[in-house]
PDB file of C-alpha atoms in Angstrom:
ATOM      1  CA  UNK A   1       0.000   0.000   0.000  1.00 70.00           C
ATOM      2  CA  UNK A   2       1.509   3.327  -1.041  1.00 90.00           C
ATOM      3  CA  UNK A   3       0.865   6.109   1.412  1.00 95.00           C
ATOM      4  CA  UNK A   4       0.543   9.739   0.316  1.00 96.00           C
ATOM      5  CA  UNK A   5       0.466  12.872   2.420  1.00 96.00           C
ATOM      6  CA  UNK A   6      -2.532  15.180   2.017  1.00 97.00           C
ATOM      7  CA  UNK A   7      -3.241  18.591   3.464  1.00 97.00           C
ATOM      8  CA  UNK A   8      -6.980  19.104   3.849  1.00 96.00           C
ATOM      9  CA  UNK A   9      -8.609  22.392   4.760  1.00 96.00           C
ATOM     10  CA  UNK A  10     -12.292  22.195   5.590  1.00 93.00           C
ATOM     11  CA  UNK A  11     -15.054  23.199   7.940  1.00 90.00           C
ATOM     12  CA  UNK A  12     -18.465  22.385   9.231  1.00 87.00           C
ATOM     13  CA  UNK A  13     -21.107  23.530   6.701  1.00 86.00           C
ATOM     14  CA  UNK A  14     -22.440  27.015   7.592  1.00 85.00           C
ATOM     15  CA  UNK A  15     -25.972  27.288   8.955  1.00 83.00           C
ATOM     16  CA  UNK A  16     -28.380  30.257   8.860  1.00 87.00           C
ATOM     17  CA  UNK A  17     -27.662  30.880  12.558  1.00 86.00           C
ATOM     18  CA  UNK A  18     -23.884  30.449  12.319  1.00 82.00           C
ATOM     19  CA  UNK A  19     -22.379  31.964   9.162  1.00 79.00           C
ATOM     20  CA  UNK A  20     -18.658  31.879  10.020  1.00 82.00           C
ATOM     21  CA  UNK A  21     -17.812  28.332  11.075  1.00 85.00           C
ATOM     22  CA  UNK A  22     -14.217  27.626  12.183  1.00 88.00           C
ATOM     23  CA  UNK A  23     -11.813  26.275   9.560  1.00 91.00           C
ATOM     24  CA  UNK A  24      -9.672  23.209  10.277  1.00 92.00           C
ATOM     25  CA  UNK A  25      -6.407  22.277   8.580  1.00 94.00           C
ATOM     26  CA  UNK A  26      -5.299  18.671   8.871  1.00 94.00           C
ATOM     27  CA  UNK A  27      -2.262  16.723   7.650  1.00 95.00           C
ATOM     28  CA  UNK A  28      -3.412  13.228   6.697  1.00 95.00           C
ATOM     29  CA  UNK A  29      -1.538  10.145   5.473  1.00 96.00           C
ATOM     30  CA  UNK A  30      -3.778   7.988   3.286  1.00 95.00           C
ATOM     31  CA  UNK A  31      -3.567   5.815   0.157  1.00 95.00           C
ATOM     32  CA  UNK A  32      -5.899   8.074  -1.868  1.00 95.00           C
ATOM     33  CA  UNK A  33      -8.005  11.250  -1.720  1.00 95.00           C
ATOM     34  CA  UNK A  34     -11.252   9.459  -0.897  1.00 95.00           C
ATOM     35  CA  UNK A  35      -9.728   7.834   2.190  1.00 94.00           C
ATOM     36  CA  UNK A  36      -8.159  11.158   3.215  1.00 95.00           C
ATOM     37  CA  UNK A  37     -11.554  12.907   2.991  1.00 94.00           C
ATOM     38  CA  UNK A  38     -13.126  10.109   5.026  1.00 93.00           C
ATOM     39  CA  UNK A  39     -10.478  10.485   7.766  1.00 92.00           C
ATOM     40  CA  UNK A  40     -11.012  14.268   7.764  1.00 93.00           C
ATOM     41  CA  UNK A  41     -14.779  13.776   8.059  1.00 92.00           C
ATOM     42  CA  UNK A  42     -14.247  11.433  11.024  1.00 90.00           C
ATOM     43  CA  UNK A  43     -11.983  14.007  12.693  1.00 88.00           C
ATOM     44  CA  UNK A  44     -14.607  16.748  12.273  1.00 89.00           C
ATOM     45  CA  UNK A  45     -17.285  14.429  13.573  1.00 89.00           C
ATOM     46  CA  UNK A  46     -15.335  14.033  16.830  1.00 85.00           C
ATOM     47  CA  UNK A  47     -13.944  17.550  17.104  1.00 82.00           C
ATOM     48  CA  UNK A  48     -16.712  19.817  15.796  1.00 78.00           C
ATOM     49  CA  UNK A  49     -19.670  17.545  16.634  1.00 81.00           C
ATOM     50  CA  UNK A  50     -20.979  17.608  13.083  1.00 81.00           C
ATOM     51  CA  UNK A  51     -22.457  14.966  10.787  1.00 81.00           C
ATOM     52  CA  UNK A  52     -21.000  16.332   7.553  1.00 82.00           C
ATOM     53  CA  UNK A  53     -18.030  18.391   6.482  1.00 85.00           C
ATOM     54  CA  UNK A  54     -17.238  20.799   3.691  1.00 89.00           C
ATOM     55  CA  UNK A  55     -13.794  20.358   2.151  1.00 92.00           C
ATOM     56  CA  UNK A  56     -12.427  23.712   1.021  1.00 94.00           C
ATOM     57  CA  UNK A  57      -9.112  22.477  -0.332  1.00 96.00           C
ATOM     58  CA  UNK A  58      -7.230  19.206  -0.626  1.00 96.00           C
ATOM     59  CA  UNK A  59      -3.705  18.939  -1.948  1.00 96.00           C
ATOM     60  CA  UNK A  60      -1.072  16.259  -2.219  1.00 95.00           C
ATOM     61  CA  UNK A  61       2.060  17.319  -0.300  1.00 94.00           C
ATOM     62  CA  UNK A  62       5.380  16.458  -1.961  1.00 92.00           C
ATOM     63  CA  UNK A  63       8.646  15.982  -0.096  1.00 89.00           C
ATOM     64  CA  UNK A  64      11.078  18.815  -0.756  1.00 87.00           C
ATOM     65  CA  UNK A  65      14.358  16.922  -0.273  1.00 84.00           C
ATOM     66  CA  UNK A  66      13.403  13.354  -1.189  1.00 87.00           C
ATOM     67  CA  UNK A  67      16.976  12.220  -1.865  1.00 88.00           C
ATOM     68  CA  UNK A  68      18.370  12.693   1.654  1.00 89.00           C
ATOM     69  CA  UNK A  69      18.130  10.089   4.385  1.00 91.00           C
ATOM     70  CA  UNK A  70      16.458  11.435   7.515  1.00 94.00           C
ATOM     71  CA  UNK A  71      15.489  10.072  10.923  1.00 95.00           C
ATOM     72  CA  UNK A  72      11.774  10.413  11.704  1.00 97.00           C
ATOM     73  CA  UNK A  73       9.913  10.317  14.982  1.00 97.00           C
ATOM     74  CA  UNK A  74       6.232   9.379  14.683  1.00 97.00           C
ATOM     75  CA  UNK A  75       3.915   9.894  17.629  1.00 97.00           C
ATOM     76  CA  UNK A  76       0.787   7.803  17.308  1.00 96.00           C
ATOM     77  CA  UNK A  77      -2.267   6.583  19.153  1.00 96.00           C
ATOM     78  CA  UNK A  78      -3.832   3.237  18.352  1.00 96.00           C
ATOM     79  CA  UNK A  79      -6.718   1.143  19.544  1.00 92.00           C
ATOM     80  CA  UNK A  80      -5.570  -2.232  20.834  1.00 90.00           C
ATOM     81  CA  UNK A  81      -7.714  -5.038  22.176  1.00 89.00           C
ATOM     82  CA  UNK A  82      -7.276  -3.748  25.732  1.00 92.00           C
ATOM     83  CA  UNK A  83      -7.584   0.019  25.174  1.00 94.00           C
ATOM     84  CA  UNK A  84      -6.025   3.106  23.647  1.00 95.00           C
ATOM     85  CA  UNK A  85      -2.203   3.165  23.604  1.00 96.00           C
ATOM     86  CA  UNK A  86       0.087   6.138  22.864  1.00 97.00           C
ATOM     87  CA  UNK A  87       3.482   5.437  21.324  1.00 95.00           C
ATOM     88  CA  UNK A  88       6.450   7.212  19.811  1.00 96.00           C
ATOM     89  CA  UNK A  89       8.350   5.301  17.149  1.00 96.00           C
ATOM     90  CA  UNK A  90      11.490   6.093  15.158  1.00 97.00           C
ATOM     91  CA  UNK A  91      12.217   5.270  11.525  1.00 96.00           C
ATOM     92  CA  UNK A  92      14.900   6.046   8.952  1.00 94.00           C
ATOM     93  CA  UNK A  93      13.802   6.848   5.407  1.00 94.00           C
ATOM     94  CA  UNK A  94      14.182   9.347   2.578  1.00 94.00           C
ATOM     95  CA  UNK A  95      10.552  10.535   2.659  1.00 95.00           C
ATOM     96  CA  UNK A  96       7.931  11.128   5.317  1.00 95.00           C
ATOM     97  CA  UNK A  97       5.484   8.887   3.463  1.00 95.00           C
ATOM     98  CA  UNK A  98       8.068   6.090   3.418  1.00 95.00           C
ATOM     99  CA  UNK A  99       8.534   6.343   7.189  1.00 96.00           C
ATOM    100  CA  UNK A 100       4.758   6.326   7.727  1.00 97.00           C
ATOM    101  CA  UNK A 101       4.406   3.273   5.460  1.00 96.00           C
ATOM    102  CA  UNK A 102       7.097   1.514   7.550  1.00 96.00           C
ATOM    103  CA  UNK A 103       5.161   2.429  10.685  1.00 96.00           C
ATOM    104  CA  UNK A 104       1.871   1.011   9.357  1.00 96.00           C
ATOM    105  CA  UNK A 105       3.604  -2.227   8.314  1.00 96.00           C
ATOM    106  CA  UNK A 106       5.364  -2.602  11.672  1.00 95.00           C
ATOM    107  CA  UNK A 107       2.230  -1.838  13.689  1.00 95.00           C
ATOM    108  CA  UNK A 108       0.287  -4.417  11.664  1.00 95.00           C
ATOM    109  CA  UNK A 109       2.962  -7.078  12.150  1.00 94.00           C
ATOM    110  CA  UNK A 110       3.957  -6.499  15.770  1.00 93.00           C
ATOM    111  CA  UNK A 111       0.749  -5.196  17.332  1.00 93.00           C
ATOM    112  CA  UNK A 112      -1.959  -6.386  14.906  1.00 93.00           C
ATOM    113  CA  UNK A 113      -3.174  -2.801  14.575  1.00 94.00           C
ATOM    114  CA  UNK A 114      -5.168  -2.100  11.420  1.00 93.00           C
ATOM    115  CA  UNK A 115      -4.890   1.101   9.363  1.00 92.00           C
ATOM    116  CA  UNK A 116      -8.221   2.404  10.675  1.00 91.00           C
ATOM    117  CA  UNK A 117      -7.163   1.886  14.328  1.00 92.00           C
ATOM    118  CA  UNK A 118      -4.012   4.040  14.066  1.00 94.00           C
ATOM    119  CA  UNK A 119      -4.129   7.819  14.517  1.00 93.00           C
ATOM    120  CA  UNK A 120      -0.923   9.693  13.681  1.00 94.00           C
ATOM    121  CA  UNK A 121      -0.514  12.577  16.123  1.00 95.00           C
ATOM    122  CA  UNK A 122       2.722  14.039  14.750  1.00 96.00           C
ATOM    123  CA  UNK A 123       5.603  13.278  12.397  1.00 97.00           C
ATOM    124  CA  UNK A 124       8.896  15.110  12.839  1.00 96.00           C
ATOM    125  CA  UNK A 125      12.493  14.886  11.642  1.00 96.00           C
ATOM    126  CA  UNK A 126      14.906  14.265  14.506  1.00 96.00           C
ATOM    127  CA  UNK A 127      18.655  14.796  14.861  1.00 95.00           C
ATOM    128  CA  UNK A 128      21.013  11.799  14.992  1.00 93.00           C
ATOM    129  CA  UNK A 129      21.739  12.585  18.663  1.00 94.00           C
ATOM    130  CA  UNK A 130      18.030  12.112  19.497  1.00 95.00           C
ATOM    131  CA  UNK A 131      17.797   8.597  18.041  1.00 95.00           C
ATOM    132  CA  UNK A 132      17.170   5.989  20.748  1.00 94.00           C
ATOM    133  CA  UNK A 133      16.240   2.910  18.732  1.00 92.00           C
ATOM    134  CA  UNK A 134      19.202   0.467  18.501  1.00 91.00           C
ATOM    135  CA  UNK A 135      18.284  -0.662  14.968  1.00 88.00           C
ATOM    136  CA  UNK A 136      18.668   2.945  13.787  1.00 91.00           C
ATOM    137  CA  UNK A 137      21.751   3.787  15.853  1.00 91.00           C
ATOM    138  CA  UNK A 138      23.875   1.282  13.927  1.00 89.00           C
ATOM    139  CA  UNK A 139      23.394   3.324  10.723  1.00 90.00           C
ATOM    140  CA  UNK A 140      24.554   6.601  12.324  1.00 91.00           C
ATOM    141  CA  UNK A 141      28.231   5.611  12.301  1.00 87.00           C
ATOM    142  CA  UNK A 142      29.908   7.503   9.402  1.00 84.00           C
ATOM    143  CA  UNK A 143      32.236   4.536   8.744  1.00 86.00           C
ATOM    144  CA  UNK A 144      29.318   2.145   8.272  1.00 84.00           C
ATOM    145  CA  UNK A 145      29.721   0.126   5.059  1.00 84.00           C
ATOM    146  CA  UNK A 146      27.762  -2.423   3.106  1.00 81.00           C
ATOM    147  CA  UNK A 147      30.415  -4.911   1.935  1.00 81.00           C
ATOM    148  CA  UNK A 148      29.824  -6.536  -1.431  1.00 79.00           C
ATOM    149  CA  UNK A 149      30.134 -10.248  -0.818  1.00 78.00           C
ATOM    150  CA  UNK A 150      30.607 -12.887  -3.504  1.00 74.00           C
ATOM    151  CA  UNK A 151      31.430 -10.665  -6.440  1.00 77.00           C
ATOM    152  CA  UNK A 152      31.587 -12.148  -9.906  1.00 74.00           C
ATOM    153  CA  UNK A 153      34.214 -10.456 -12.025  1.00 77.00           C
ATOM    154  CA  UNK A 154      33.195 -10.357 -15.656  1.00 79.00           C
ATOM    155  CA  UNK A 155      35.704 -10.675 -18.436  1.00 80.00           C
ATOM    156  CA  UNK A 156      35.683  -8.373 -21.427  1.00 86.00           C
ATOM    157  CA  UNK A 157      33.142  -9.420 -24.107  1.00 83.00           C
ATOM    158  CA  UNK A 158      35.849 -10.447 -26.570  1.00 84.00           C
ATOM    159  CA  UNK A 159      37.513 -12.698 -23.941  1.00 84.00           C
ATOM    160  CA  UNK A 160      34.324 -14.506 -22.889  1.00 81.00           C
ATOM    161  CA  UNK A 161      33.566 -17.946 -24.194  1.00 80.00           C
ATOM    162  CA  UNK A 162      30.005 -18.889 -25.054  1.00 79.00           C
ATOM    163  CA  UNK A 163      30.000 -22.271 -23.340  1.00 80.00           C
ATOM    164  CA  UNK A 164      31.840 -22.908 -20.072  1.00 77.00           C
ATOM    165  CA  UNK A 165      32.088 -26.325 -18.437  1.00 80.00           C
ATOM    166  CA  UNK A 166      32.519 -25.075 -14.853  1.00 78.00           C
ATOM    167  CA  UNK A 167      30.711 -22.696 -12.537  1.00 76.00           C
ATOM    168  CA  UNK A 168      32.229 -19.295 -11.764  1.00 73.00           C
ATOM    169  CA  UNK A 169      34.094 -18.821  -8.476  1.00 74.00           C
ATOM    170  CA  UNK A 170      32.490 -16.065  -6.426  1.00 72.00           C
ATOM    171  CA  UNK A 171      34.939 -15.893  -3.502  1.00 71.00           C
ATOM    172  CA  UNK A 172      38.525 -14.767  -3.242  1.00 62.00           C
TER     173      UNK A 172
END
């Protein structure tokens, strides 16, 4: 499931008694616009005690620097079988949507929390000194390397033979 970030601005529909209803701006992570509008409507139902909502503007938010690796802290609230639980989780990704997608996958696998049961409170970029998760700390070392194991060195095209009777050696 690909997650996209939407910024929705909306309000409760105006009534003859109340002309200027308050406007709400919400940052929502959803797979599509219809789901984002549904989440916004549910938020207004709880917050503004209304049955319907009027969406003034919806836009897809794009990441500005999507080529840099960043550490994200996601504060969330989810409904478990025993009650409501607040958590703060840390992820490492190049985009906010990628970190949120990791969070949804991890919450589904470790806590059996469905998409509809998770409410994202905040998403923020954190400094390397603020990382507490051991699985992320190992990547903060500047000398960290991914060694290439079992390389196969290819010969030049004119030196290759079409049919070889033995398998290539991949270790040195």
